[in-house]
Tab-separated table of C-alpha atoms in Angstrom:
chain	number	residue	atom	x	y	z
A	762	GLY	CA	35.989	162.360	-134.758
A	763	GLN	CA	34.569	162.002	-138.008
A	764	ASN	CA	36.691	160.969	-140.982
A	765	ILE	CA	36.244	159.884	-144.646
A	766	ASP	CA	39.287	158.889	-146.788
A	767	GLN	CA	39.321	158.372	-150.423
A	768	PRO	CA	42.165	158.428	-152.785
A	769	THR	CA	42.746	161.936	-154.395
A	770	GLU	CA	43.397	160.825	-157.907
A	771	MET	CA	43.120	157.786	-160.176
A	772	THR	CA	43.824	157.012	-163.567
A	773	ALA	CA	42.669	154.276	-166.092
A	774	THR	CA	42.182	153.317	-169.581
A	775	GLU	CA	38.946	152.939	-171.604
A	776	GLY	CA	37.422	149.508	-171.377
A	777	ALA	CA	39.134	148.845	-168.051
A	778	ILE	CA	37.818	148.227	-164.438
A	779	VAL	CA	38.626	150.624	-161.827
A	780	GLN	CA	37.748	150.297	-157.930
A	781	ILE	CA	37.539	153.411	-155.890
A	782	ASN	CA	37.832	152.936	-151.950
A	783	CYS	CA	36.498	154.784	-149.241
A	784	THR	CA	36.915	154.253	-145.560
A	785	TYR	CA	35.135	155.984	-142.937
A	786	GLN	CA	35.089	156.676	-139.135
A	787	THR	CA	31.863	158.210	-137.829
A	788	SER	CA	29.918	158.483	-134.697
A	789	GLY	CA	26.831	157.115	-136.292
A	790	PHE	CA	26.145	155.320	-139.527
A	791	ASN	CA	22.872	155.135	-141.514
A	792	GLY	CA	24.146	154.383	-144.883
A	793	LEU	CA	26.679	155.482	-147.542
A	794	PHE	CA	25.943	157.382	-150.783
A	795	TRP	CA	28.449	157.543	-153.816
A	796	TYR	CA	27.895	160.575	-156.096
A	797	GLN	CA	29.571	161.495	-159.427
A	798	GLN	CA	30.530	165.008	-160.207
A	799	HIS	CA	31.709	166.149	-163.496
A	800	ALA	CA	33.913	169.367	-163.677
A	801	GLY	CA	31.881	172.389	-163.154
A	802	GLU	CA	28.717	170.478	-162.530
A	803	ALA	CA	26.672	169.453	-159.518
A	804	PRO	CA	27.100	166.212	-157.911
A	805	THR	CA	24.777	163.515	-158.961
A	806	PHE	CA	23.468	160.309	-157.116
A	807	LEU	CA	25.059	156.957	-158.055
A	808	SER	CA	24.361	154.622	-155.385
A	809	TYR	CA	23.337	154.053	-151.846
A	810	ASN	CA	24.428	151.065	-149.452
A	811	VAL	CA	23.162	150.359	-145.916
A	812	LEU	CA	23.411	146.769	-145.569
A	813	ASP	CA	26.646	144.776	-146.148
A	814	GLY	CA	27.356	143.394	-149.532
A	815	LEU	CA	27.299	144.521	-153.250
A	816	GLU	CA	24.707	146.471	-154.974
A	817	GLU	CA	25.037	146.387	-158.800
A	818	LYS	CA	23.639	149.026	-161.087
A	819	GLY	CA	24.615	148.536	-164.819
A	820	ARG	CA	28.414	149.404	-165.192
A	821	PHE	CA	28.598	150.717	-161.590
A	822	SER	CA	28.503	148.448	-158.463
A	823	SER	CA	28.994	149.628	-155.038
A	824	PHE	CA	30.105	147.489	-151.854
A	825	LEU	CA	29.798	148.064	-148.214
A	826	SER	CA	31.289	146.512	-145.046
A	827	ARG	CA	29.977	148.144	-141.997
A	828	SER	CA	32.391	146.111	-139.549
A	829	LYS	CA	35.353	147.361	-141.402
A	830	GLY	CA	34.125	150.951	-142.206
A	831	TYR	CA	34.787	150.267	-145.772
A	832	SER	CA	33.104	150.897	-149.008
A	833	TYR	CA	34.110	150.636	-152.803
A	834	LEU	CA	32.756	151.792	-156.001
A	835	LEU	CA	33.470	149.648	-158.978
A	836	LEU	CA	33.204	150.925	-162.708
A	837	LYS	CA	33.380	148.429	-165.253
A	838	GLU	CA	34.103	148.882	-169.082
A	839	LEU	CA	35.349	152.450	-168.500
A	840	GLN	CA	34.386	154.913	-170.877
A	841	MET	CA	35.769	158.657	-171.455
A	842	LYS	CA	32.643	160.256	-169.939
A	843	ASP	CA	33.370	158.558	-166.806
A	844	SER	CA	36.195	160.901	-166.128
A	845	ALA	CA	34.821	162.649	-163.100
A	846	SER	CA	35.140	163.243	-159.222
A	847	TYR	CA	33.502	160.373	-157.151
A	848	LEU	CA	32.180	161.488	-153.777
A	849	CYS	CA	31.944	159.181	-150.944
A	850	ALA	CA	29.411	160.448	-148.455
A	851	VAL	CA	28.136	158.720	-144.987
A	852	ASN	CA	24.705	159.279	-143.857
A	853	GLN	CA	24.212	159.960	-140.206
A	854	ALA	CA	20.487	160.279	-138.652
A	855	GLY	CA	19.582	163.817	-137.798
A	856	THR	CA	22.263	165.779	-139.704
A	857	ALA	CA	23.603	166.495	-143.205
A	858	LEU	CA	25.804	163.849	-145.119
A	859	ILE	CA	29.295	163.754	-144.480
A	860	PHE	CA	31.389	163.918	-147.612
A	861	GLY	CA	34.917	162.778	-148.519
A	862	LYS	CA	37.196	164.945	-150.318
A	863	GLY	CA	36.368	163.063	-153.644
A	864	THR	CA	38.469	160.962	-156.046
A	865	THR	CA	39.221	162.375	-159.514
A	866	LEU	CA	39.281	159.720	-162.164
A	867	SER	CA	40.866	160.276	-165.440
A	868	VAL	CA	40.193	157.940	-168.179
A	869	SER	CA	42.416	157.795	-171.319
A	870	SER	CA	42.120	156.108	-174.507
B	1099	ASP	CA	12.383	164.966	-160.833
B	1100	VAL	CA	13.842	166.833	-158.072
B	1101	LYS	CA	14.857	170.163	-159.112
B	1102	VAL	CA	17.095	172.460	-157.238
B	1103	THR	CA	17.890	175.859	-158.713
B	1104	GLN	CA	20.262	178.433	-157.629
B	1105	SER	CA	19.937	182.207	-158.919
B	1106	SER	CA	23.104	182.710	-160.325
B	1107	ARG	CA	25.794	180.376	-162.211
B	1108	TYR	CA	28.445	183.024	-161.921
B	1109	LEU	CA	28.930	186.021	-159.659
B	1110	VAL	CA	31.613	188.629	-159.267
B	1111	LYS	CA	31.366	191.061	-156.190
B	1112	ARG	CA	33.902	193.482	-154.472
B	1113	THR	CA	35.232	192.900	-151.047
B	1114	GLY	CA	32.936	194.218	-148.453
B	1115	GLU	CA	29.894	193.841	-150.350
B	1116	LYS	CA	26.721	192.081	-149.126
B	1117	VAL	CA	26.161	188.984	-151.045
B	1118	PHE	CA	22.933	187.007	-151.432
B	1119	LEU	CA	22.799	183.428	-152.871
B	1120	GLU	CA	19.381	182.082	-153.323
B	1121	CYS	CA	18.343	178.429	-153.754
B	1122	VAL	CA	14.996	176.988	-154.497
B	1123	GLN	CA	13.564	173.384	-154.538
B	1124	ASP	CA	10.460	172.219	-155.956
B	1125	MET	CA	9.797	168.859	-154.312
B	1126	ASP	CA	8.673	169.862	-150.810
B	1127	HIS	CA	11.838	168.668	-149.165
B	1128	GLU	CA	12.281	169.569	-145.570
B	1129	ASN	CA	15.941	169.772	-145.381
B	1130	MET	CA	18.259	172.325	-147.406
B	1131	PHE	CA	21.870	172.847	-147.126
B	1132	TRP	CA	24.773	175.133	-148.275
B	1133	TYR	CA	28.061	173.770	-149.251
B	1134	ARG	CA	31.270	175.640	-150.461
B	1135	GLN	CA	33.545	173.467	-152.585
B	1136	ASP	CA	37.225	174.210	-153.078
B	1137	PRO	CA	40.083	172.158	-154.692
B	1138	GLY	CA	41.508	169.845	-152.330
B	1139	LEU	CA	39.173	170.524	-149.693
B	1140	GLY	CA	35.961	168.886	-151.001
B	1141	LEU	CA	32.454	169.873	-150.092
B	1142	ARG	CA	32.414	171.719	-146.777
B	1143	LEU	CA	29.020	172.208	-144.891
B	1144	ILE	CA	28.349	176.007	-144.152
B	1145	TYR	CA	24.809	175.723	-142.767
B	1146	PHE	CA	21.749	173.650	-143.188
B	1147	SER	CA	18.057	173.969	-142.477
B	1148	TYR	CA	15.499	171.091	-141.301
B	1149	ASP	CA	12.428	173.307	-141.150
B	1150	VAL	CA	11.143	176.789	-141.978
B	1151	LYS	CA	12.941	179.273	-139.855
B	1152	MET	CA	15.175	176.576	-138.468
B	1153	LYS	CA	19.141	176.494	-138.975
B	1154	GLU	CA	22.046	174.688	-137.896
B	1155	LYS	CA	25.609	175.628	-138.273
B	1156	GLY	CA	27.864	173.136	-140.344
B	1157	ASP	CA	31.563	172.953	-140.383
B	1158	ILE	CA	32.631	176.502	-141.503
B	1159	PRO	CA	29.630	179.018	-140.622
B	1160	GLU	CA	31.992	181.989	-140.008
B	1161	GLY	CA	31.374	184.929	-142.314
B	1162	TYR	CA	28.021	183.324	-143.336
B	1163	SER	CA	24.414	183.502	-142.328
B	1164	VAL	CA	21.372	181.965	-143.734
B	1165	SER	CA	17.623	182.635	-144.057
B	1166	ARG	CA	14.722	180.250	-144.454
B	1167	GLU	CA	11.327	181.976	-144.585
B	1168	LYS	CA	9.701	179.547	-146.880
B	1169	LYS	CA	10.107	175.910	-147.124
B	1170	GLU	CA	11.120	175.981	-150.742
B	1171	ARG	CA	13.681	178.791	-150.360
B	1172	PHE	CA	17.061	178.867	-148.665
B	1173	SER	CA	19.253	181.945	-148.939
B	1174	LEU	CA	23.028	182.142	-148.007
B	1175	ILE	CA	24.275	185.578	-146.886
B	1176	LEU	CA	27.817	186.857	-147.064
B	1177	GLU	CA	27.553	190.112	-144.836
B	1178	SER	CA	30.890	191.391	-145.943
B	1179	ALA	CA	32.370	189.526	-148.700
B	1180	SER	CA	36.057	188.753	-148.502
B	1181	THR	CA	38.426	187.178	-151.126
B	1182	ASN	CA	38.819	184.151	-149.106
B	1183	GLN	CA	35.020	183.479	-149.998
B	1184	THR	CA	35.800	183.109	-153.498
B	1185	SER	CA	34.700	179.634	-154.153
B	1186	MET	CA	31.915	177.297	-155.829
B	1187	TYR	CA	28.721	177.476	-153.706
B	1188	LEU	CA	26.181	174.397	-153.772
B	1189	CYS	CA	22.887	174.251	-152.524
B	1190	ALA	CA	21.160	170.753	-151.810
B	1191	SER	CA	17.935	169.584	-150.595
B	1192	SER	CA	16.697	166.338	-149.055
B	1193	LEU	CA	13.381	164.818	-147.879
B	1194	SER	CA	14.221	164.334	-144.213
B	1195	LEU	CA	17.161	163.903	-141.953
B	1196	PHE	CA	15.367	161.090	-139.885
B	1197	VAL	CA	14.258	158.545	-142.476
B	1198	THR	CA	16.346	155.467	-143.176
B	1199	GLY	CA	17.449	154.300	-146.616
B	1200	GLY	CA	18.061	156.368	-149.588
B	1201	ASP	CA	15.351	158.967	-148.753
B	1202	ASN	CA	18.271	161.223	-147.334
B	1203	GLU	CA	19.692	161.595	-150.585
B	1204	GLN	CA	20.716	165.084	-151.131
B	1205	PHE	CA	19.973	166.594	-154.579
B	1206	PHE	CA	22.238	169.366	-155.780
B	1207	GLY	CA	21.734	172.695	-157.548
B	1208	PRO	CA	24.148	173.650	-160.366
B	1209	GLY	CA	26.089	175.694	-158.131
B	1210	THR	CA	27.209	179.355	-158.172
B	1211	ARG	CA	30.720	180.309	-158.806
B	1212	LEU	CA	31.496	183.446	-156.631
B	1213	THR	CA	34.390	185.555	-157.244
B	1214	VAL	CA	35.306	188.225	-154.763
B	1215	LEU	CA	37.778	190.913	-155.910
């Protein structure tokens, strides 16, 4: 079967670092996406990993371990505007992305 | 920039009505998708299309149909709306299902919040 797991909710304070984990079990794997979704808005692309290792993009980094079926999104120097849902999605060739249920991050001052 | 637009941001319909949700993308993408998003359930795929007049069922196609007569337009149809179809509906498009790398990124429209009374 296909399964993607993420924590439902996380909280953090401004300026902190938070790591959002994603584990997956899928029949095929062709990369992993992270999306950000603010309340009432559409998901927007954050990062893509297809090889093992860390991809850094400003305050956000994403890590992938294909052998462990594991990824994380790392957010540094948290800001209030980072309060959003973060969606992990697995890419399989020939079909739509498979999305996790998302992690709602609340950043407080 | 890729732009995906949806015909309405908010829609209120009555039980039993036929409902059309329209989605248009302007980047010549091959693939288009319809999802619904509900609290605690995440994004669930209803249907997708990889070419004009082609469609594939997603995880929850029951109660829905789709139409893709032109490459840029993908319509979701609720033949007889029911209250359990009250939800946020998101359309997305992507370049191709068969490319490697980030080219399979899906671009989302702003969503249509449908309420069925």
